mmCIF file of C-alpha atoms in Angstrom:
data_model
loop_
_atom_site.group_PDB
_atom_site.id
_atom_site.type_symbol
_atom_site.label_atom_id
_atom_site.label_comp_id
_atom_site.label_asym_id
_atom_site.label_seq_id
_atom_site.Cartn_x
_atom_site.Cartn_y
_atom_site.Cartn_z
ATOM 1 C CA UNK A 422 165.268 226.943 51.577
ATOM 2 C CA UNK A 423 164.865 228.363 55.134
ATOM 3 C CA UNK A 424 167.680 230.604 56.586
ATOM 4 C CA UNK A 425 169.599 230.995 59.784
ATOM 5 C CA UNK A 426 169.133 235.042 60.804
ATOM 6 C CA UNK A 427 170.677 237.130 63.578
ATOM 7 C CA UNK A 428 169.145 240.092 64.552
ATOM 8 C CA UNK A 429 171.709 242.669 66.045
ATOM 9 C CA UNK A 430 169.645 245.468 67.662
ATOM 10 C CA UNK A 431 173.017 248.247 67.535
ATOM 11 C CA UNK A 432 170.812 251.151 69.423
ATOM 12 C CA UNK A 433 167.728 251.418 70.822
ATOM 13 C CA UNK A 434 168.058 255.434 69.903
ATOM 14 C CA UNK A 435 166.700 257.230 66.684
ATOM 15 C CA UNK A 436 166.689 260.871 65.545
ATOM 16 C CA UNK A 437 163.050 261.193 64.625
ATOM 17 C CA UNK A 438 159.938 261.487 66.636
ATOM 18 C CA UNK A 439 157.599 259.615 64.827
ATOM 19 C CA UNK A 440 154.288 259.367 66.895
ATOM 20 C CA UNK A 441 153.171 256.281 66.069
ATOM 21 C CA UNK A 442 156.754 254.744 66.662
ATOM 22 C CA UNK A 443 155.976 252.260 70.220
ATOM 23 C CA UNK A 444 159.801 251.508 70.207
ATOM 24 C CA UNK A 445 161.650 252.445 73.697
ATOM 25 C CA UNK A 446 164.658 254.965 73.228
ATOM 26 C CA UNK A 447 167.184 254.317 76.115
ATOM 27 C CA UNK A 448 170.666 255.316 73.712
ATOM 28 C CA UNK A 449 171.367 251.703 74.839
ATOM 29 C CA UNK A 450 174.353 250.869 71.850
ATOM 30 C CA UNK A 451 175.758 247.878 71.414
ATOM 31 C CA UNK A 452 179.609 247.474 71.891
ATOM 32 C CA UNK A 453 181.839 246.438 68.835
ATOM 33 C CA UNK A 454 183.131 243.749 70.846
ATOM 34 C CA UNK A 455 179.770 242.303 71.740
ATOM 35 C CA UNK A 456 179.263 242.458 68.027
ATOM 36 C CA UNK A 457 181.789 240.735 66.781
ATOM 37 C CA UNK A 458 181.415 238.388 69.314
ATOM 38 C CA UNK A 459 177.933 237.705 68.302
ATOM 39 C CA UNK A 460 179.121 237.325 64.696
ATOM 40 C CA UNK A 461 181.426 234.738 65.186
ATOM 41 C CA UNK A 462 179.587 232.823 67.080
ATOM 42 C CA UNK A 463 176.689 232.481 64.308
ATOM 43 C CA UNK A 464 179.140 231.724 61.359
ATOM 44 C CA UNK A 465 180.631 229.166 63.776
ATOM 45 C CA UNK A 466 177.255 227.318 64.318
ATOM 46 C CA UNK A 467 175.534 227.852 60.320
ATOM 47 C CA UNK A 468 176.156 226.945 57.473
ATOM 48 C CA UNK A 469 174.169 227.581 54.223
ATOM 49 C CA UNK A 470 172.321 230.865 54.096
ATOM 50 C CA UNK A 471 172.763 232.959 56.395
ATOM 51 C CA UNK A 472 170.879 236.709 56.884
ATOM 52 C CA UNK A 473 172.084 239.326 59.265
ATOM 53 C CA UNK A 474 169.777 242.132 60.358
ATOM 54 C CA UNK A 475 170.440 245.217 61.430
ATOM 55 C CA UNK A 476 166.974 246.361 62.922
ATOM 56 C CA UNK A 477 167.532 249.176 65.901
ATOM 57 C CA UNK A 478 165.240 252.062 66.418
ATOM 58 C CA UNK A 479 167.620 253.637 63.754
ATOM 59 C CA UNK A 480 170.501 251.431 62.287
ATOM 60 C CA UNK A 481 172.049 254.106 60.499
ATOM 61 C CA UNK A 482 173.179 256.385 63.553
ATOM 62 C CA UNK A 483 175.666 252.801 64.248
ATOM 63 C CA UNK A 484 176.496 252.968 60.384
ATOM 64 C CA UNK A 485 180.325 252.492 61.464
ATOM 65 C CA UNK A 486 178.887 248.993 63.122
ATOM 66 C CA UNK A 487 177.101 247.949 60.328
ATOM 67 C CA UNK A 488 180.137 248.585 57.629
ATOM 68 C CA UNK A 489 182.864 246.878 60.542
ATOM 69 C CA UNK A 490 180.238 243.523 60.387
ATOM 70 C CA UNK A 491 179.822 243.361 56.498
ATOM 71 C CA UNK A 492 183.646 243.840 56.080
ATOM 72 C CA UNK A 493 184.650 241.564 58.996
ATOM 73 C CA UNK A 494 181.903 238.751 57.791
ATOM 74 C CA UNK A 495 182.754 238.365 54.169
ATOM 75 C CA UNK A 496 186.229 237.312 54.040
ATOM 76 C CA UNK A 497 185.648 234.748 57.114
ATOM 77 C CA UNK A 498 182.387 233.105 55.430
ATOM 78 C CA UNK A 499 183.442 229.529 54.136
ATOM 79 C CA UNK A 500 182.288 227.864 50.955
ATOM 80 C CA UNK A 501 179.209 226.753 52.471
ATOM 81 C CA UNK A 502 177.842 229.967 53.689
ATOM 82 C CA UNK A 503 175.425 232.492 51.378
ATOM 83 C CA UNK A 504 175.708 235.223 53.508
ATOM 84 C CA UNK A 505 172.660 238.666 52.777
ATOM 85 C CA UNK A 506 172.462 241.518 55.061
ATOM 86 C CA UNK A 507 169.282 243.895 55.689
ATOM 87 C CA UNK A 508 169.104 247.483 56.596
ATOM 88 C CA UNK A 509 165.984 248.932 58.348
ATOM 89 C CA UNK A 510 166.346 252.762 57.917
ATOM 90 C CA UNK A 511 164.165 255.791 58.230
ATOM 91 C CA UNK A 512 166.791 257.241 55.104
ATOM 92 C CA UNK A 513 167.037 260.930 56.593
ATOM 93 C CA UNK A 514 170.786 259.834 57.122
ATOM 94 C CA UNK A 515 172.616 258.449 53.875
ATOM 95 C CA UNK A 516 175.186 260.532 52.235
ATOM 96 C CA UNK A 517 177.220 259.626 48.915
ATOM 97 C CA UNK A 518 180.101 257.362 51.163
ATOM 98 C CA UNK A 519 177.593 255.295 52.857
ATOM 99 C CA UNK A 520 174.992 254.683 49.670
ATOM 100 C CA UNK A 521 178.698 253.797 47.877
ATOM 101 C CA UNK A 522 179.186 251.576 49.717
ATOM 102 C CA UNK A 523 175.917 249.835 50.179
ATOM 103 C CA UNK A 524 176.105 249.859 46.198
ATOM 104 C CA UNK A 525 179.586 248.133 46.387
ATOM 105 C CA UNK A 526 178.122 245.135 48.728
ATOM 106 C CA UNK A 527 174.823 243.719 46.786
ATOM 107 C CA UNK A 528 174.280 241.392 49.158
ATOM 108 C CA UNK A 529 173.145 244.093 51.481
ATOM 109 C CA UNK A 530 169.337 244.943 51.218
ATOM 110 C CA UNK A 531 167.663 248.573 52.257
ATOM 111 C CA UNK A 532 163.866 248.839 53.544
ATOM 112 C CA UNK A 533 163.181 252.397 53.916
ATOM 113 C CA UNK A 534 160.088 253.972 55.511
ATOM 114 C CA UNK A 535 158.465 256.165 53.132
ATOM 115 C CA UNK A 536 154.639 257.139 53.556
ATOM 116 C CA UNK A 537 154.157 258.573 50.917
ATOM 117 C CA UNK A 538 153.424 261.620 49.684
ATOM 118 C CA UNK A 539 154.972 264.638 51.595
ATOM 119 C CA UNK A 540 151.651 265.512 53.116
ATOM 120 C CA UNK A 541 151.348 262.295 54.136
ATOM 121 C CA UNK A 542 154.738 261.557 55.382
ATOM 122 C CA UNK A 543 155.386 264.331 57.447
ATOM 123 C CA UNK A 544 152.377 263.904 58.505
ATOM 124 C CA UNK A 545 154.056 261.479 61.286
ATOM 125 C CA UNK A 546 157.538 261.174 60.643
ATOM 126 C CA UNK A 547 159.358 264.080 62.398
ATOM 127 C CA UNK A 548 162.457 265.319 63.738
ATOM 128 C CA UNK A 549 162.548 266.228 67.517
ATOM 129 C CA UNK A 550 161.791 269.491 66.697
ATOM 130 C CA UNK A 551 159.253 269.233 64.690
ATOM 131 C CA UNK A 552 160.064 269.214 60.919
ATOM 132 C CA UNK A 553 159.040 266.813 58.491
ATOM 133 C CA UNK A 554 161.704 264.661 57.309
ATOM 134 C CA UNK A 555 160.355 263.704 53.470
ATOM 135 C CA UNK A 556 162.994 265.967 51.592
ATOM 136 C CA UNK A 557 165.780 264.611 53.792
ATOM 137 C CA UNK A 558 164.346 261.138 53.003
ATOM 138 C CA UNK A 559 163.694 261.316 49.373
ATOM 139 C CA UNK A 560 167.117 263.383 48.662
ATOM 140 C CA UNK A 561 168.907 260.059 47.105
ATOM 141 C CA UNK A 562 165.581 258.347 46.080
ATOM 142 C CA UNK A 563 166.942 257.806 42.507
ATOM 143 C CA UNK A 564 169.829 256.125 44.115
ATOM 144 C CA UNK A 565 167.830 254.263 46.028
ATOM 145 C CA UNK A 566 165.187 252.909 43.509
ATOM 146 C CA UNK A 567 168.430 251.778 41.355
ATOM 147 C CA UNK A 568 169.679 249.873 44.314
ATOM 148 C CA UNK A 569 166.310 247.893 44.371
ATOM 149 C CA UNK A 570 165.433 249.382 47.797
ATOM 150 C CA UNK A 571 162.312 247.819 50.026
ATOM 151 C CA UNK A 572 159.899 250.473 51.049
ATOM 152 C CA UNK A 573 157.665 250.462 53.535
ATOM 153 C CA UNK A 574 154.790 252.298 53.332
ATOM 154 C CA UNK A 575 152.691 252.958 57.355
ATOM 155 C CA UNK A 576 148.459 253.997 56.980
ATOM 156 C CA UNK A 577 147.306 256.167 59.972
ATOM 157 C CA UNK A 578 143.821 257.170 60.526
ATOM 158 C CA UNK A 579 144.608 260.126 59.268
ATOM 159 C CA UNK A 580 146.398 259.064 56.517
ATOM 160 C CA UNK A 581 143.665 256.103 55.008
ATOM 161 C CA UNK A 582 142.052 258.517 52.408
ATOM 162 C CA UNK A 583 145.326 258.807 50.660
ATOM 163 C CA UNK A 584 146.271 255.097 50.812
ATOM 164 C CA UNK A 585 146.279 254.919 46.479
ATOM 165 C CA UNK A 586 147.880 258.518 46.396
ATOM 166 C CA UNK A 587 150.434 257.499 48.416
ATOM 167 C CA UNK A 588 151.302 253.722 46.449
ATOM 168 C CA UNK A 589 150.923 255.918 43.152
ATOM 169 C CA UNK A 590 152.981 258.041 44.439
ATOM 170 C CA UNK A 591 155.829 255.393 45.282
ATOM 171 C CA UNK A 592 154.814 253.753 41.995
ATOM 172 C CA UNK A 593 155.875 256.576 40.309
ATOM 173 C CA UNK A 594 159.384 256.773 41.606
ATOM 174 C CA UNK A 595 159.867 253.652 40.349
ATOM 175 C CA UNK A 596 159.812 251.908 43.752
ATOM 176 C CA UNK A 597 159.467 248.028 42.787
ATOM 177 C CA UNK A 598 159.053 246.411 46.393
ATOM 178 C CA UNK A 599 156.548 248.011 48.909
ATOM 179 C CA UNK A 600 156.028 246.437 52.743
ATOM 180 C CA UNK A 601 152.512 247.891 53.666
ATOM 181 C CA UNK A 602 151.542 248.342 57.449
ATOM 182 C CA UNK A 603 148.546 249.944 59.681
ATOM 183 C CA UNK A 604 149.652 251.975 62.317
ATOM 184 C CA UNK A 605 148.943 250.855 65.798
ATOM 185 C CA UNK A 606 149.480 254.144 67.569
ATOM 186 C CA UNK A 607 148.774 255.830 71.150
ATOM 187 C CA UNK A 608 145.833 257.672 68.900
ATOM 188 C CA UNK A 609 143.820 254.629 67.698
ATOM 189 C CA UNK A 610 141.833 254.883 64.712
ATOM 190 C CA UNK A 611 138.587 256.413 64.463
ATOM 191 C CA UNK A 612 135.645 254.483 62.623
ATOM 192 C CA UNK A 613 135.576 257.332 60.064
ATOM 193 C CA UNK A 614 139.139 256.441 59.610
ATOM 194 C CA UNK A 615 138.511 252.990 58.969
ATOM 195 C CA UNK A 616 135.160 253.641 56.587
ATOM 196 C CA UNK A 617 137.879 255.750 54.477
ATOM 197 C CA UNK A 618 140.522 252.757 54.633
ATOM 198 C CA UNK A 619 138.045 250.586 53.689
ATOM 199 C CA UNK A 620 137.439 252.247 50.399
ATOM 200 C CA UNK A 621 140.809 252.782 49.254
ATOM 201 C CA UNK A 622 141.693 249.232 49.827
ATOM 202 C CA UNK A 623 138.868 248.005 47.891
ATOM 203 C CA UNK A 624 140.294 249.965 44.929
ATOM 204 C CA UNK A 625 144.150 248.700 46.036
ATOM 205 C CA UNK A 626 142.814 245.366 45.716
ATOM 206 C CA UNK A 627 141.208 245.567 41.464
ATOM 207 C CA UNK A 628 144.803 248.300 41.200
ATOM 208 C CA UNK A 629 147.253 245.636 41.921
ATOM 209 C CA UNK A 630 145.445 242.541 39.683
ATOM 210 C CA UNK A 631 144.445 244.977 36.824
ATOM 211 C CA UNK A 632 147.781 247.005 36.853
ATOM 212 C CA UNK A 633 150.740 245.961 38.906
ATOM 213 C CA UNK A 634 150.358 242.089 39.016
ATOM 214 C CA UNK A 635 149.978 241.068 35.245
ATOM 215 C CA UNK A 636 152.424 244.271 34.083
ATOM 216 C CA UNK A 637 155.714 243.429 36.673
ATOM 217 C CA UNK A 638 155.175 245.990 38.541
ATOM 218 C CA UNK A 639 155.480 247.177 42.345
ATOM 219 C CA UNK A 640 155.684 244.324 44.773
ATOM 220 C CA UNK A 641 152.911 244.719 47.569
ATOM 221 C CA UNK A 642 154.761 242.042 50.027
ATOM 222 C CA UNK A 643 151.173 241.581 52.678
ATOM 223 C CA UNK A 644 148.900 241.150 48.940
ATOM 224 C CA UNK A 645 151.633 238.990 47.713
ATOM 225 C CA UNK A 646 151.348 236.902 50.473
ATOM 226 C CA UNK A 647 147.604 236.708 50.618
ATOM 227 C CA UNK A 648 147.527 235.905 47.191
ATOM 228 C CA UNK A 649 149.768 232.997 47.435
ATOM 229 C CA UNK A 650 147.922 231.616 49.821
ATOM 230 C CA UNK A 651 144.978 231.582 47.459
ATOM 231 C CA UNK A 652 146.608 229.850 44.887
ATOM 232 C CA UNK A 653 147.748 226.939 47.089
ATOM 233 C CA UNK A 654 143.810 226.961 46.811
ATOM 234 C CA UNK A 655 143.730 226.429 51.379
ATOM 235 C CA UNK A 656 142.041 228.874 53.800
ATOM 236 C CA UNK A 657 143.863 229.750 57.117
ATOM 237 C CA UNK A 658 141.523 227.880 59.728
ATOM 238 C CA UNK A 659 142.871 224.437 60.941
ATOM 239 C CA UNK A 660 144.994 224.360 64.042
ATOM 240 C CA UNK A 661 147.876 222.980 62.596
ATOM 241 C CA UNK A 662 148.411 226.034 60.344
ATOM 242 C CA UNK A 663 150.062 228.111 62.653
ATOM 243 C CA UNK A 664 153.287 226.697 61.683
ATOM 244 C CA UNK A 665 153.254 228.363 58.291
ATOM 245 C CA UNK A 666 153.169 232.074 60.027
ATOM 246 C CA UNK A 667 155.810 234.270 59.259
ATOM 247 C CA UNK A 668 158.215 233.417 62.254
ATOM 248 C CA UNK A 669 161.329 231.861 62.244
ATOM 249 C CA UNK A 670 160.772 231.282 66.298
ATOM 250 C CA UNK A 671 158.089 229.472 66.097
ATOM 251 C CA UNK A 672 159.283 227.484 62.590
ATOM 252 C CA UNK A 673 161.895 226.638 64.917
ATOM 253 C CA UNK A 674 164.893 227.889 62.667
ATOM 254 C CA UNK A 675 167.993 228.783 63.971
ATOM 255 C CA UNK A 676 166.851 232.408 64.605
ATOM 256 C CA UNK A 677 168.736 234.470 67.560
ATOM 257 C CA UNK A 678 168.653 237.963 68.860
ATOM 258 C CA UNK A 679 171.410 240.435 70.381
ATOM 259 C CA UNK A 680 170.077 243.074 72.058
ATOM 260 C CA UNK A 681 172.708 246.510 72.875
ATOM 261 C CA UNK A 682 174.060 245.418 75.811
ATOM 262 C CA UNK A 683 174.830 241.656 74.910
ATOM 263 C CA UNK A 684 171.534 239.620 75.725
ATOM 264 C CA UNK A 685 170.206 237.119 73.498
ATOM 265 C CA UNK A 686 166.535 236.012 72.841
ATOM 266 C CA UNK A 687 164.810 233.828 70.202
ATOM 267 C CA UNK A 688 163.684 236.603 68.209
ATOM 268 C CA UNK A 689 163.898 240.295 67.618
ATOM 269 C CA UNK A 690 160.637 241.341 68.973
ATOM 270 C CA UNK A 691 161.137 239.219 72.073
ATOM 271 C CA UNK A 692 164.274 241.202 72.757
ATOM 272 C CA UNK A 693 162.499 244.672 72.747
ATOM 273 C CA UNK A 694 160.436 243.483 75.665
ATOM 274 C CA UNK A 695 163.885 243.780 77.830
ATOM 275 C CA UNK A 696 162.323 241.006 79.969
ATOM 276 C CA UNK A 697 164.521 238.717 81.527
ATOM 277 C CA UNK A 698 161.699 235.688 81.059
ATOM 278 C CA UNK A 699 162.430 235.645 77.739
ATOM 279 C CA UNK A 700 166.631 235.613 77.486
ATOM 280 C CA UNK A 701 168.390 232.651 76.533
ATOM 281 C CA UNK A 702 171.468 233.811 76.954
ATOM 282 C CA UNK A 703 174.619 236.108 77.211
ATOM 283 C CA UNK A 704 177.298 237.241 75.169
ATOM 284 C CA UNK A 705 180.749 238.718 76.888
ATOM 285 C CA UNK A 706 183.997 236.731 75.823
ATOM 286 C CA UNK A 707 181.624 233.913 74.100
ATOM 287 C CA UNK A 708 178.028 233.442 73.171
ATOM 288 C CA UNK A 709 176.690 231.752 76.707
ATOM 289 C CA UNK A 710 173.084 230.189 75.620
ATOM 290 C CA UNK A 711 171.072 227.939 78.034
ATOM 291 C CA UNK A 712 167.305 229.425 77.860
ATOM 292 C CA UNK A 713 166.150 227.691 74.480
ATOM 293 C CA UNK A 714 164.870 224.664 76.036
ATOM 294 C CA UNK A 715 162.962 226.042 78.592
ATOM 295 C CA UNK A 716 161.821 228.539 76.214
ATOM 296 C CA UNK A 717 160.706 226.260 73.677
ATOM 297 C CA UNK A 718 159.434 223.551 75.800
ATOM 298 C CA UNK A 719 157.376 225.954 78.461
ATOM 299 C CA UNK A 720 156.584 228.916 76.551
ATOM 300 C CA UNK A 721 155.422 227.413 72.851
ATOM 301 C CA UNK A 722 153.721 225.116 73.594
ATOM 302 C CA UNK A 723 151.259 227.992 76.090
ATOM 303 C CA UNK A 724 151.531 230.246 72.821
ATOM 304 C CA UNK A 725 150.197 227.406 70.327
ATOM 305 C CA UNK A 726 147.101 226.165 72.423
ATOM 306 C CA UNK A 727 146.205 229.948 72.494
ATOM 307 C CA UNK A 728 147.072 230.874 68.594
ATOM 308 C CA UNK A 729 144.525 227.516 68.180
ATOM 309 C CA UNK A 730 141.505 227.892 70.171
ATOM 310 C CA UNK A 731 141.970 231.487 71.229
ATOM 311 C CA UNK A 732 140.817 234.327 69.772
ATOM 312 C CA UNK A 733 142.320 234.463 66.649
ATOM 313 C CA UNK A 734 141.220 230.574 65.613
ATOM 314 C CA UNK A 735 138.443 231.746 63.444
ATOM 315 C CA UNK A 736 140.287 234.829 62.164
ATOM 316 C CA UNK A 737 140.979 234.274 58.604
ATOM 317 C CA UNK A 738 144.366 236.624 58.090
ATOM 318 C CA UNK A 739 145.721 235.502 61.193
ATOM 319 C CA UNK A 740 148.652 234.202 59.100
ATOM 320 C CA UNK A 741 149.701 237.881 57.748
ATOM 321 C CA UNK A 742 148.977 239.462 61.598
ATOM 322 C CA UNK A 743 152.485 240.931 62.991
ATOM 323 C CA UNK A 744 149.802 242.127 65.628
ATOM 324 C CA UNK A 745 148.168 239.146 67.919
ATOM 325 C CA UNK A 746 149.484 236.709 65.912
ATOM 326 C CA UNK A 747 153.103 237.504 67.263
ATOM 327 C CA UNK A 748 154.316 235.366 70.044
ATOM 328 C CA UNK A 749 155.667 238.728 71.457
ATOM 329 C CA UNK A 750 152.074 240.172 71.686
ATOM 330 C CA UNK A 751 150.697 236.192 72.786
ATOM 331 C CA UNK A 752 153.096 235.233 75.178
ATOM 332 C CA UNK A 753 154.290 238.024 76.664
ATOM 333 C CA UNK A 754 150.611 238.542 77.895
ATOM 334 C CA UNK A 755 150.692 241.939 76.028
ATOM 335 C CA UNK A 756 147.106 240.821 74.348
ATOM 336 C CA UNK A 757 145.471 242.181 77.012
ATOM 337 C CA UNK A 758 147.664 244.840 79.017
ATOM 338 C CA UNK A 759 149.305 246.013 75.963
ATOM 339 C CA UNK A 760 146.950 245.886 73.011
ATOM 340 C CA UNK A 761 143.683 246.926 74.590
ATOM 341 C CA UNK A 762 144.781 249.030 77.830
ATOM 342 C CA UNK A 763 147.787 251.587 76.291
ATOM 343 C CA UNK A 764 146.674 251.071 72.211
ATOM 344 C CA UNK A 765 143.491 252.115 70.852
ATOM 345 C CA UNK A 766 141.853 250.755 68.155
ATOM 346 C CA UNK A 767 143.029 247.248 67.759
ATOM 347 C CA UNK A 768 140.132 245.637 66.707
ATOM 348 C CA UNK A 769 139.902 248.462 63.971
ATOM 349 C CA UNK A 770 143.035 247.621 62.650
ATOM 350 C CA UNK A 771 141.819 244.069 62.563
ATOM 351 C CA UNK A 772 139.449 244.458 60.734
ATOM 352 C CA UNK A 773 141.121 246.927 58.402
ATOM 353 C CA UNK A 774 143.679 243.311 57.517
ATOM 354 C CA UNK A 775 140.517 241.567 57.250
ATOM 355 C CA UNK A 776 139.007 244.102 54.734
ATOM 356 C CA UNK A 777 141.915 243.708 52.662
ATOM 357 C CA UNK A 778 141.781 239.785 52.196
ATOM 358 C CA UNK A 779 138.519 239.483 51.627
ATOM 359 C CA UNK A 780 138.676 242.955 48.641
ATOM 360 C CA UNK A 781 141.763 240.621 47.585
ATOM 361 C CA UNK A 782 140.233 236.860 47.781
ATOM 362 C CA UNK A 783 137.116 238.445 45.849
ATOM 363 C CA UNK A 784 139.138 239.887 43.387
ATOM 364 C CA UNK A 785 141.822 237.249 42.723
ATOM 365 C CA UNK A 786 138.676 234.856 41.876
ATOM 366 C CA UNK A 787 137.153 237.046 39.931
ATOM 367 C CA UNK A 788 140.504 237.736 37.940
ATOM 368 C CA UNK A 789 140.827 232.878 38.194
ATOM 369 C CA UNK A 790 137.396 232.757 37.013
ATOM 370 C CA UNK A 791 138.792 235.238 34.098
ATOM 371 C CA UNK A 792 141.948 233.568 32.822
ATOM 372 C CA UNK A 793 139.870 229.825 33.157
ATOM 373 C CA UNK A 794 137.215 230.784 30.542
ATOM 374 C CA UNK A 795 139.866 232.691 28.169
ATOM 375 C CA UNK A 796 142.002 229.488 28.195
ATOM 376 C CA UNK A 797 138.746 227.144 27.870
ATOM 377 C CA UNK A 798 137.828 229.792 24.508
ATOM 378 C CA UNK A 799 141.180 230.341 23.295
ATOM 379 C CA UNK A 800 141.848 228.933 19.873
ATOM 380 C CA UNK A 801 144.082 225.599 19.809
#
């Protein structure tokens, strides 16, 4: 059952440095008013379930925002309202009264960045001046595991020969749910770094069907996905398939965006752009929208006809691509002047995705060929 979702971007600050973060850091915080506002108008227009996200370069530096929403939205919800709330955290900033009361609300769900092993987490993830932050962000891991926290796990260049150390690593801390991401940094990858990455997912790929799949273990959400894709036994390459990407903007869903100072767009990555083009609308007393037709009815349409004949037609993990198969990268014409003029690399990490579902398609029929012939022999 799909969901309605509103983004609330409560800072565009953070208190790390991590160099392969592309976010812009202005301070820009949203007001509690403009919250609140931007609350009640989305339990006013939903019903059913209903997600908030808190996703700002570091939610937890507007922790007083995030408690004032979760204790303001719970008692107005109505009968027919599920409401779940997500945290996007770099964890260097929990202390026992804020974990208590995450633990108190269930419905709210953690994903923190973890990379790993200290050597490779620090290898990236820094404070301002420097330090590594992995004992600040591991200090309440136990806490966190119990709470059934997301982590997401970023591979660098320089990071690629550690990927399995690194999921072992979270494996072993009990960590149950694992989002895993390539880096698109200022850097690029080198081809070494990609020869390397291209081994260790090879292995990630027989790890995860000979150990974590058929024993409950850790959740790999971009193999998960791949691997239900498989078993609707379809391959990614007809036009009309890029309605089943992961966007709720272009699934049409009711799906808005506040950004600090009280603009609204269809989506959160839309809203980092900061481009009027792409606002729909205003909050200040009341939500003011008035862009979505325009938006929908110019801008989609332009972003389709590319996502089918362009570049990424023949591609065949163009499904499970937050890169150029975002309409934020597509139609804000960041394909070109974006990916290929400030990023290095792209096509490296393209290929790194593509790597990883073909290592997964090969094994997953390898492991369906498996289970067919053990039923077929299997006593009756």
């Amino acid at each position: 059952m799909a969901k309605d979702i509103l983004f609330l971007n409560l800072i565009n600050g953070c208190n790390l440095a991590c160099d392969y973060c592309l976010v812009r850091k202005d301070r820009e915080e949203m007001s509690l008013k403009t919250m609140l506002t931007s609350l009640d108008y989305f339990l006013d227009a939903n019903k059913g379930l209903l997600h908030i996200d808190f996703f700002s370069c570091e939610s937890m530096l507007r922790f007083d925002l995030i408690k004032e929403a979760v204790e303001y939205c719970k008692p107005r919800a109505n009968k027919d309202q599920l409401l779940s709330f997500s945290i996007i955290t770099n964890g260097t900033l929990f202390d026992d009264k804020k974990l208590d009361f995450i633990e108190k609300h269930p419905e709210v769900c953690l994903t923190i960045s973890l990379d790993g092993t200290e050597e490779s987490h620090n290898c990236h993830r820094k404070y301002k001046d420097g330090r590594g932050t992995f004992k600040d962000t591991i200090k309440y891991i136990d806490r966190l595991v119990d709470m059934n926290t997301v982590f997401s796990l970023v591979v660098s260049s320089e990071t690629a020969g550690r990927l399995m150390e690194n999921i072992a690593f979270l494996n072993s801390l009990g960590c149950k749910k694992l989002i895993l991401q390539f880096a698109v940094t200022q850097q690029g990858w080198t081809k070494n770094g990609v020869d390397t990455a291209s081994d260790q997912l090879r292995r990630l790929a027989h790890f995860y069907f000979d150990n974590m799949r058929p024993n409950g273990g850790m959740d790999i959400f971009l193999i998960d996905f791949m691997v239900k894709t498989l078993e609707r036994r379809r391959e990614i390459d007809t036009p009309s398939d890029f309605e089943r990407i992961v966007c709720s903007t272009l699934r049409r869903e009711r799906a808005i965006s506040v950004s600090p100072s009280g603009k609204v767009y269809p989506c959160l990555g839309l809203s980092s752009l900061a481009d009027d083009n792409f606002c729909i609308g205003r909050v200040d007393d009341t939500v003011r929208l008035g862009g979505e037709e325009c938006f929908y009815r110019k801008i989609l349409p332009g972003f389709t006809e590319n996502y089918s004949n362009g570049i990424c037609r023949s591609c065949a993990v163009r499904d499970f691509c937050y890169l150029r198969g975002c309409p934020v990268v597509r139609i804000a014409g960041l394909f070109d002047d974006m990916v290929f003029s400030r990023i290095k690399g792209m096509n490296m990490v393209c290929e790194l995705y593509r790597l990883l579902f073909r290592e997964v398609k090969e094994v997953y029929r390898v492991s369906f060929r498996e289970s067919v012939l053990n039923a077929m022999t299997a006593p009756l």
